[in-house]
PDB file of C-alpha atoms and ligand atoms in Angstrom:
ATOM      1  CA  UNK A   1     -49.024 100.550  37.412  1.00 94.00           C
ATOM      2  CA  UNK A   2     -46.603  99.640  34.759  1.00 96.00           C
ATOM      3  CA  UNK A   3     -48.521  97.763  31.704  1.00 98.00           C
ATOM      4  CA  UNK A   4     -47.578  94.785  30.356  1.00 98.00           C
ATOM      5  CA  UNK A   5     -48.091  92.860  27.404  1.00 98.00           C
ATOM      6  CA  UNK A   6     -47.466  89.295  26.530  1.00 99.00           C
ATOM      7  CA  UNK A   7     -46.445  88.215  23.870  1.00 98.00           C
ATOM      8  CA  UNK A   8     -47.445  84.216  22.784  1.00 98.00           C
ATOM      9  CA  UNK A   9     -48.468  81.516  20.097  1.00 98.00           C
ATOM     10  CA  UNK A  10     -49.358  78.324  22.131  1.00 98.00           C
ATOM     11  CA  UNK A  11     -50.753  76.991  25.244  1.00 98.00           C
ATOM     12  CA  UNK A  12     -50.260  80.337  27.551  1.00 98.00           C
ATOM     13  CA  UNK A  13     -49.134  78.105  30.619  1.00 98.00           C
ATOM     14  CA  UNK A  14     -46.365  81.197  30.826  1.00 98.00           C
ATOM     15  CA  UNK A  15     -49.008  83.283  30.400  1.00 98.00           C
ATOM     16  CA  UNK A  16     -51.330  81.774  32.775  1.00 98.00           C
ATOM     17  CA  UNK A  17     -48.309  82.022  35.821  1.00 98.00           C
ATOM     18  CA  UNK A  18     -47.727  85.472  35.277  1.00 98.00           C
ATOM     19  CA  UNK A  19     -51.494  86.801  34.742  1.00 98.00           C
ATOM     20  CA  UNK A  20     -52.133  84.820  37.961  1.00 98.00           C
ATOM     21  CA  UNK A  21     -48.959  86.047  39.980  1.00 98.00           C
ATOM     22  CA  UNK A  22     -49.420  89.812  38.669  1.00 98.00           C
ATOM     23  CA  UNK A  23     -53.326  89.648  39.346  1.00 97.00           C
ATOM     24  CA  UNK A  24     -52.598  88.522  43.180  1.00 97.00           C
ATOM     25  CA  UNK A  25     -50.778  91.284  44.031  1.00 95.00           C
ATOM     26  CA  UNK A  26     -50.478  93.468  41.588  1.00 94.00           C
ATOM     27  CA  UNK A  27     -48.727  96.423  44.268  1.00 94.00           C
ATOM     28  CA  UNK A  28     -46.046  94.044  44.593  1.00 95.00           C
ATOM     29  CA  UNK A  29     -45.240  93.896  41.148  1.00 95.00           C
ATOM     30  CA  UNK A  30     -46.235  97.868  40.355  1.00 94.00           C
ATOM     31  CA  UNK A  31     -47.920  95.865  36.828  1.00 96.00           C
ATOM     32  CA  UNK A  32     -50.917  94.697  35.361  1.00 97.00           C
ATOM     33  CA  UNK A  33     -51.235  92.433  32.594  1.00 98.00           C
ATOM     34  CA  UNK A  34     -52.580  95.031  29.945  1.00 98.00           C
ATOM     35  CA  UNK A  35     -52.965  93.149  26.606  1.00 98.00           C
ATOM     36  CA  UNK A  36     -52.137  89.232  25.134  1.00 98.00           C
ATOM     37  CA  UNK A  37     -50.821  89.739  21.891  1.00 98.00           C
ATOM     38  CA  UNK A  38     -50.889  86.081  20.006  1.00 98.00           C
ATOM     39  CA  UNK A  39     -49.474  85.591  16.066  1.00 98.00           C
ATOM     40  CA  UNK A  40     -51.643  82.259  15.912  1.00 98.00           C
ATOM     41  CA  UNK A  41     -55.494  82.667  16.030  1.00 97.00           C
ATOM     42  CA  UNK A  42     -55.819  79.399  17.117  1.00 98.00           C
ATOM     43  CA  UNK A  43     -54.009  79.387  20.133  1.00 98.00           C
ATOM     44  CA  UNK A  44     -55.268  78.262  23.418  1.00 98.00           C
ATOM     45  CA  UNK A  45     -53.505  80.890  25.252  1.00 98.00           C
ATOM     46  CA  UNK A  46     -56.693  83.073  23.582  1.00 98.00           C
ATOM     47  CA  UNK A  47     -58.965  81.193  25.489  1.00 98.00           C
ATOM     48  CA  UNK A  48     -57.201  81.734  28.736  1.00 98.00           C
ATOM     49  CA  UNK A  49     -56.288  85.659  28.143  1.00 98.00           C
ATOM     50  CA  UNK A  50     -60.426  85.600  27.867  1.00 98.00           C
ATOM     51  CA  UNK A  51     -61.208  83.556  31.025  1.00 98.00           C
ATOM     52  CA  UNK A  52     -58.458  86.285  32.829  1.00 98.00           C
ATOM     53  CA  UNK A  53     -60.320  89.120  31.800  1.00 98.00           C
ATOM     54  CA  UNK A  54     -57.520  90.220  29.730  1.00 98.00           C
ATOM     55  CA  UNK A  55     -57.671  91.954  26.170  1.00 98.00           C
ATOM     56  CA  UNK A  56     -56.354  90.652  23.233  1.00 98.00           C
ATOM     57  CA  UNK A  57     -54.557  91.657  20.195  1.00 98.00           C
ATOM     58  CA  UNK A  58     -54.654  88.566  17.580  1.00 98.00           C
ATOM     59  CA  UNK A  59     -52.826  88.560  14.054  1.00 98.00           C
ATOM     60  CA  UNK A  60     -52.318  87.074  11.049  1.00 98.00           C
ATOM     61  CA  UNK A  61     -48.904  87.937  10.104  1.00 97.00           C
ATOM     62  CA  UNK A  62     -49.111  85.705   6.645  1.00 96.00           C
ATOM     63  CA  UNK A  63     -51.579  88.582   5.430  1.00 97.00           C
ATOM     64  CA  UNK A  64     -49.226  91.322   5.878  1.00 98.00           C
ATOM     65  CA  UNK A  65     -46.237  92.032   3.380  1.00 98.00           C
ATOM     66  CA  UNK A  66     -43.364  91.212   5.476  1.00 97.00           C
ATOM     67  CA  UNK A  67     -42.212  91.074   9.476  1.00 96.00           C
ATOM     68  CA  UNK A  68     -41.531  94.767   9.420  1.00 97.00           C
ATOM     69  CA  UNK A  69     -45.141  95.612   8.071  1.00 98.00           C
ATOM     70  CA  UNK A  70     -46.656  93.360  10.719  1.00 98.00           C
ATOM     71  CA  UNK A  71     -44.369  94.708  13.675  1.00 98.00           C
ATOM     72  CA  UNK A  72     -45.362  98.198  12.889  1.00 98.00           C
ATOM     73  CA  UNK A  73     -49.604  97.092  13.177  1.00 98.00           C
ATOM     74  CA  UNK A  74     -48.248  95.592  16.340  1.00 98.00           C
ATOM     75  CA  UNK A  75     -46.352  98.555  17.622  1.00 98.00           C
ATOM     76  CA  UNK A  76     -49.358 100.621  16.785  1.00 98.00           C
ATOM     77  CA  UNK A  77     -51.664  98.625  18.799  1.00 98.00           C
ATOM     78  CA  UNK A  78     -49.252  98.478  21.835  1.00 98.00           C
ATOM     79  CA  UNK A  79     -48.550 102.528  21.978  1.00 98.00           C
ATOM     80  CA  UNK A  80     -52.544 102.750  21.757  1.00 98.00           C
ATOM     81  CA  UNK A  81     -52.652 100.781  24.798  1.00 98.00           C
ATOM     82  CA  UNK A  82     -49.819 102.741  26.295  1.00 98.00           C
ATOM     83  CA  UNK A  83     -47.475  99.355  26.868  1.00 98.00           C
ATOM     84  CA  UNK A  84     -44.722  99.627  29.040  1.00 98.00           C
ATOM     85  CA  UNK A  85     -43.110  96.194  29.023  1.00 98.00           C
ATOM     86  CA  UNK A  86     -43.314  93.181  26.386  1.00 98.00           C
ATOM     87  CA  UNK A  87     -42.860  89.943  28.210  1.00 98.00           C
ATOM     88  CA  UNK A  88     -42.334  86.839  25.702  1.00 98.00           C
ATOM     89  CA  UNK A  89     -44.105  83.662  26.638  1.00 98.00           C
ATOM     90  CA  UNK A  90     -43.980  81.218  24.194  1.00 98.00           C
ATOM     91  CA  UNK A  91     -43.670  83.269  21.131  1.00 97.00           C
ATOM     92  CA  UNK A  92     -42.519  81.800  18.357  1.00 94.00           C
ATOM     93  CA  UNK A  93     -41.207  84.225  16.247  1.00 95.00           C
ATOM     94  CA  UNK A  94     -38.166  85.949  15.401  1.00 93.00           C
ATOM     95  CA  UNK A  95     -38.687  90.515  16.829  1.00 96.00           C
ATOM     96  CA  UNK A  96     -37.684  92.791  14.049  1.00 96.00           C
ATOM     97  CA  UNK A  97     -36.003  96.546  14.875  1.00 96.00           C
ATOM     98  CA  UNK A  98     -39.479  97.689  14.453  1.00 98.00           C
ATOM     99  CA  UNK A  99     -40.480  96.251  17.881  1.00 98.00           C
ATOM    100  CA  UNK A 100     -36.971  96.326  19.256  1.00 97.00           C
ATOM    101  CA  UNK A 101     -36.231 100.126  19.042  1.00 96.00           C
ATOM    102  CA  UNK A 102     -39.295 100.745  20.746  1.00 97.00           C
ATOM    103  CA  UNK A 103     -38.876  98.559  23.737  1.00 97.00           C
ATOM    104  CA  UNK A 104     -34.762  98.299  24.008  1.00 91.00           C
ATOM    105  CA  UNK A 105     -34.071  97.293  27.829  1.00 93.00           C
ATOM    106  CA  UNK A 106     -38.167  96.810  28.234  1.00 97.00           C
ATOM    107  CA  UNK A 107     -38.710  93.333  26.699  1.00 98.00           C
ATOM    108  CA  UNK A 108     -37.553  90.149  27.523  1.00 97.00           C
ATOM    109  CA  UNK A 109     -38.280  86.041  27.084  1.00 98.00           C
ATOM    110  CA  UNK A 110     -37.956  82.734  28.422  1.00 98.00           C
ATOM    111  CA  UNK A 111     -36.469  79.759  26.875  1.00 98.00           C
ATOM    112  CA  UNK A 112     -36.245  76.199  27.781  1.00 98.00           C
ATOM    113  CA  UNK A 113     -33.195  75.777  27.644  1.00 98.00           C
ATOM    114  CA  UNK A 114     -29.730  77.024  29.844  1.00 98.00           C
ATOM    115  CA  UNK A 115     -28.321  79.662  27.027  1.00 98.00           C
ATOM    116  CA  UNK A 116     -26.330  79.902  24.763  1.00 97.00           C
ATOM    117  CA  UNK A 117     -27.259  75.718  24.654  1.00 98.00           C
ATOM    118  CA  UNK A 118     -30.034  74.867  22.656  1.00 98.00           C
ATOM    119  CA  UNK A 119     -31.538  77.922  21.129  1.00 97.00           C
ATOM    120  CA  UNK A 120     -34.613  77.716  18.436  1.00 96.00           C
ATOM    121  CA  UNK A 121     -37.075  75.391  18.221  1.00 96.00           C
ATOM    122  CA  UNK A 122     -37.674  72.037  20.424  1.00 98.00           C
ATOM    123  CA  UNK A 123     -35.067  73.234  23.099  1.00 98.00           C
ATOM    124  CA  UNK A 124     -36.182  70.688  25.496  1.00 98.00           C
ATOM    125  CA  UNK A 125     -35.808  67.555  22.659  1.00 98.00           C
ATOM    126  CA  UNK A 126     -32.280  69.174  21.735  1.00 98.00           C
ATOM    127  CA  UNK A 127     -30.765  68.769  25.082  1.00 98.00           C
ATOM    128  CA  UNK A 128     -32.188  65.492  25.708  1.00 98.00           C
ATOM    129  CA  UNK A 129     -31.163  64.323  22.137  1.00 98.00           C
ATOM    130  CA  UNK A 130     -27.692  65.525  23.084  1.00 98.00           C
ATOM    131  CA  UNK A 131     -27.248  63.856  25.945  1.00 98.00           C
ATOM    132  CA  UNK A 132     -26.322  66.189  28.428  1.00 98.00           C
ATOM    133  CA  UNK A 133     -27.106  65.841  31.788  1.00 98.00           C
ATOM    134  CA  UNK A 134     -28.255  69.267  32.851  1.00 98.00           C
ATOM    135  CA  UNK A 135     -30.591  71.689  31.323  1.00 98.00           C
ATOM    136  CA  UNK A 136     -32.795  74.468  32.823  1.00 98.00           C
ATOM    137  CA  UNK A 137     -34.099  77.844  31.804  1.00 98.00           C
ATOM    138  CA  UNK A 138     -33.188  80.940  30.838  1.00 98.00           C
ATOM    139  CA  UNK A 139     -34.872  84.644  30.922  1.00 98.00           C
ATOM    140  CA  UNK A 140     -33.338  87.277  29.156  1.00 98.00           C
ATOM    141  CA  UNK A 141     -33.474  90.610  27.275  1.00 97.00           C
ATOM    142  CA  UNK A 142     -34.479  90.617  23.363  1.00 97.00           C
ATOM    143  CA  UNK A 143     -31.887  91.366  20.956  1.00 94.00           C
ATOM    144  CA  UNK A 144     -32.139  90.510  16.724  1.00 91.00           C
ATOM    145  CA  UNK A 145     -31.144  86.967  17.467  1.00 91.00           C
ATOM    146  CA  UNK A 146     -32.670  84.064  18.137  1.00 91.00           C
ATOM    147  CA  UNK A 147     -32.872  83.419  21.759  1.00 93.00           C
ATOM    148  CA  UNK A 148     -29.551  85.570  22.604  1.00 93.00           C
ATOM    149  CA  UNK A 149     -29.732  89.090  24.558  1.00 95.00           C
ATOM    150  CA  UNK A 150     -28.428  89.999  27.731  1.00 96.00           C
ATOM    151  CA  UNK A 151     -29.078  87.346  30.542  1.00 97.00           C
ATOM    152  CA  UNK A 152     -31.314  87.876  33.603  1.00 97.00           C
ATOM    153  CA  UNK A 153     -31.777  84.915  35.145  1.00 98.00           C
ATOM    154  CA  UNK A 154     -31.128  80.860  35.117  1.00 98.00           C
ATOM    155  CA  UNK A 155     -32.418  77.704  36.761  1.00 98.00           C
ATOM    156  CA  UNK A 156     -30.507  74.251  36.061  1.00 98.00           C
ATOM    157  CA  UNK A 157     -33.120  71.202  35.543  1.00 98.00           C
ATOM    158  CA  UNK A 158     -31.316  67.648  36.088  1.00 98.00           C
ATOM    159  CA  UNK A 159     -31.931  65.250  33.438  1.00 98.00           C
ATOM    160  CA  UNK A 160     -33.011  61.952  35.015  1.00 97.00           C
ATOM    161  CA  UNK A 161     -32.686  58.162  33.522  1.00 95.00           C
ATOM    162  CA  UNK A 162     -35.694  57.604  31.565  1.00 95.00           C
ATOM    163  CA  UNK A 163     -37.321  61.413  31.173  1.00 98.00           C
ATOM    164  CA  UNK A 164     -38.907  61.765  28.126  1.00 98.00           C
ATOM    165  CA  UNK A 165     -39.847  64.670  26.276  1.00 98.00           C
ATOM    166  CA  UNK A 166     -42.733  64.961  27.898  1.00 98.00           C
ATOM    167  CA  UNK A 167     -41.391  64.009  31.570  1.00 98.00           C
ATOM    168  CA  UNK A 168     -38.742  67.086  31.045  1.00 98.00           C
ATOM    169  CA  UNK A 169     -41.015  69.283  29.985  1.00 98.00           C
ATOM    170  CA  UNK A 170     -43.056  69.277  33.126  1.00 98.00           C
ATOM    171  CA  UNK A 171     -40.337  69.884  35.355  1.00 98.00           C
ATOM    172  CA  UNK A 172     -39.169  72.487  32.893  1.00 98.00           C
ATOM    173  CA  UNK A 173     -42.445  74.118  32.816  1.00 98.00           C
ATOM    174  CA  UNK A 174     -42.908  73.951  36.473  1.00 98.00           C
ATOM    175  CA  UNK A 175     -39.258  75.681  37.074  1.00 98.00           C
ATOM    176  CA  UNK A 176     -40.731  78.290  34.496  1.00 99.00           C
ATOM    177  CA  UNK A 177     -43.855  79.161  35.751  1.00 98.00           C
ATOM    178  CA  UNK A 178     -42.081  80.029  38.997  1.00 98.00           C
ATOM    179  CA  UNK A 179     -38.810  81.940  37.677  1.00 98.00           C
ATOM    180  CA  UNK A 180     -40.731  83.932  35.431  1.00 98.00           C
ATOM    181  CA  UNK A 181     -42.956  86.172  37.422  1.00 98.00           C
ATOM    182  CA  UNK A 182     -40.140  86.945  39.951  1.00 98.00           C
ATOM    183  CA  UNK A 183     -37.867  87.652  37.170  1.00 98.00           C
ATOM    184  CA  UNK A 184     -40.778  89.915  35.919  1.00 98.00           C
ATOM    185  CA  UNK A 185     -41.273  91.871  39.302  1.00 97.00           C
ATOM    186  CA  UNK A 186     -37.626  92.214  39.694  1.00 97.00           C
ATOM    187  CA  UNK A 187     -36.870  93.896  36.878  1.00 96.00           C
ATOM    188  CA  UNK A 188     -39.869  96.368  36.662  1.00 94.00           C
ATOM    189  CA  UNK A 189     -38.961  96.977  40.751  1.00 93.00           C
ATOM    190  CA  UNK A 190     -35.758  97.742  39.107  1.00 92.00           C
ATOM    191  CA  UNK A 191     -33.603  95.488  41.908  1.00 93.00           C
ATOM    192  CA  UNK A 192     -32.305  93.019  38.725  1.00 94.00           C
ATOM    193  CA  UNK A 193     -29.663  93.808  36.303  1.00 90.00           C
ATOM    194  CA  UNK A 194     -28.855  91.718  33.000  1.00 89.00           C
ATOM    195  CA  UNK A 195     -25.159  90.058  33.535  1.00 89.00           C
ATOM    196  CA  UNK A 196     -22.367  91.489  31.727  1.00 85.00           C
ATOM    197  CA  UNK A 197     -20.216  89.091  29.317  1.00 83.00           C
ATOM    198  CA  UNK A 198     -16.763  88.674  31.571  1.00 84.00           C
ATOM    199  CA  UNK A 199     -14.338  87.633  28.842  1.00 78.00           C
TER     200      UNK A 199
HETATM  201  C1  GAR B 201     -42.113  77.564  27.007  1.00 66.19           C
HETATM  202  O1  GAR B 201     -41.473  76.378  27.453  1.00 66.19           O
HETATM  203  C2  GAR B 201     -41.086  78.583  26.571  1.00 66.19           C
HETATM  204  O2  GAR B 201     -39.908  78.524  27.322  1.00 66.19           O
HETATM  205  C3  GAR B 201     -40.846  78.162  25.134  1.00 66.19           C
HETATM  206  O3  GAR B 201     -42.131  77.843  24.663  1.00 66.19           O
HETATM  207  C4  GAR B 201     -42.906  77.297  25.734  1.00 66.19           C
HETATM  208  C5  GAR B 201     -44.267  77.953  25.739  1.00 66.19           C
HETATM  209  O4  GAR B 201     -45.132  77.286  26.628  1.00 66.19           O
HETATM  210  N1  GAR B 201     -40.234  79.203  24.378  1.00 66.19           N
HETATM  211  C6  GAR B 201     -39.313  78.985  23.424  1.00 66.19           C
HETATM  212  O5  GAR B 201     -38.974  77.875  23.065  1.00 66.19           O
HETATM  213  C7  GAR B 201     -38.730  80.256  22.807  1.00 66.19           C
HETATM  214  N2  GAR B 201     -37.693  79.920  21.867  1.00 66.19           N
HETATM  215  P1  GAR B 201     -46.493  77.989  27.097  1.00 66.19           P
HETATM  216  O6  GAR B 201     -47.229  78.435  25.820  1.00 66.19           O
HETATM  217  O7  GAR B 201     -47.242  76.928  27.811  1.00 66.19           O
HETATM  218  O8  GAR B 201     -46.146  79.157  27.963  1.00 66.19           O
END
């Protein structure tokens, strides 16, 4: 089984989907969920990796002298645990070369917004703070920026008259926690292929 580890500094509802999706038929997805790593020790996604059965990795990266420093613990930890795939889920931090030359083509994320729209922070308040009328989620491959890479899939998410941030973000979420762990077993089945820029 290829072994995954996700990557995440909040709730873990991402994390929760794919641990449970992976778990229930794990020959399906040739996977296992291998190892949480989570930059925040505070994070309830902790909790849930613990309730899953799943191992943990938990940092500090404020203690270590800079992003490369703390990649390179991280990288450590994930070659000890012979890693396959790095699955973002809610991680709020920027990957460095360190992580990225490792895991080119093997490491990918979800954002809550449809990309190149509304990358960064508080996707889902951007797009209704803009005014648009459609947003949606995106999963795609890591590069050095911020929520760009090579795109693997997208699901639109209609803006209604009176959603809230809160109101979005459920629907978002729930379009999430489905497209993610397909996304996930088609690309380890190898059946998915990041879209190529047309212009
Ligand atoms: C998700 O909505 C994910 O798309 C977003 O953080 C949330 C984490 O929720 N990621 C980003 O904004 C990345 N820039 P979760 O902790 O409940 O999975």
């Amino acid at each position: 089984l290829a072994r995954i580890a996700i990557f995440a500094s909040g709730s873990g509802s991402n994390f929760q989907a794919l641990a449970d999706a992976i778990s229930h038929e794990p020959e399906a997805y040739q996977a296992e969920v291998a190892l949480v790593v989570c930059d925040k020790p505070s994070a309830y996604v902790i909790e849930r990796a613990k309730a899953a059965g799943i191992e943990t990795a938990i940092y500090h990266p404020k203690q270590y002298e800079n992003r490369a420093a703390y990649e390179r613990d991280v990288l450590a930890r994930l070659q000890a645990e012979n890693i396959d795939w790095i699955v973002l889920a809610g991680y709020m931090r920027i990957v460095t070369p360190v992580l990225l030359a490792a895991y080119a083509g093997r490491m990918l994320n979800i954002h809550p917004s449809l990309l190149p729209a509304f990358p960064g922070l508080h996707a889902i308040k951007q797009a209704l703070d803009y005014g648009v009328r459609v947003t949606g989620v995106t999963v795609h491959l890591v590069d050095e920026g911020m929520d760009t890479g090579p795109i693997l899939a997208q699901r639109a998410v209609v803006i209604e008259d009176g959603d809230t941030e809160d109101t979005l973000a459920e629907r978002i979420h729930a379009v999430e926690h489905e497209l993610y762990p397909q996304v996930v077993k088609e690309l380890i089945q190898g059946r998915l292929q990041p879209s190529q820029p047309r212009g």
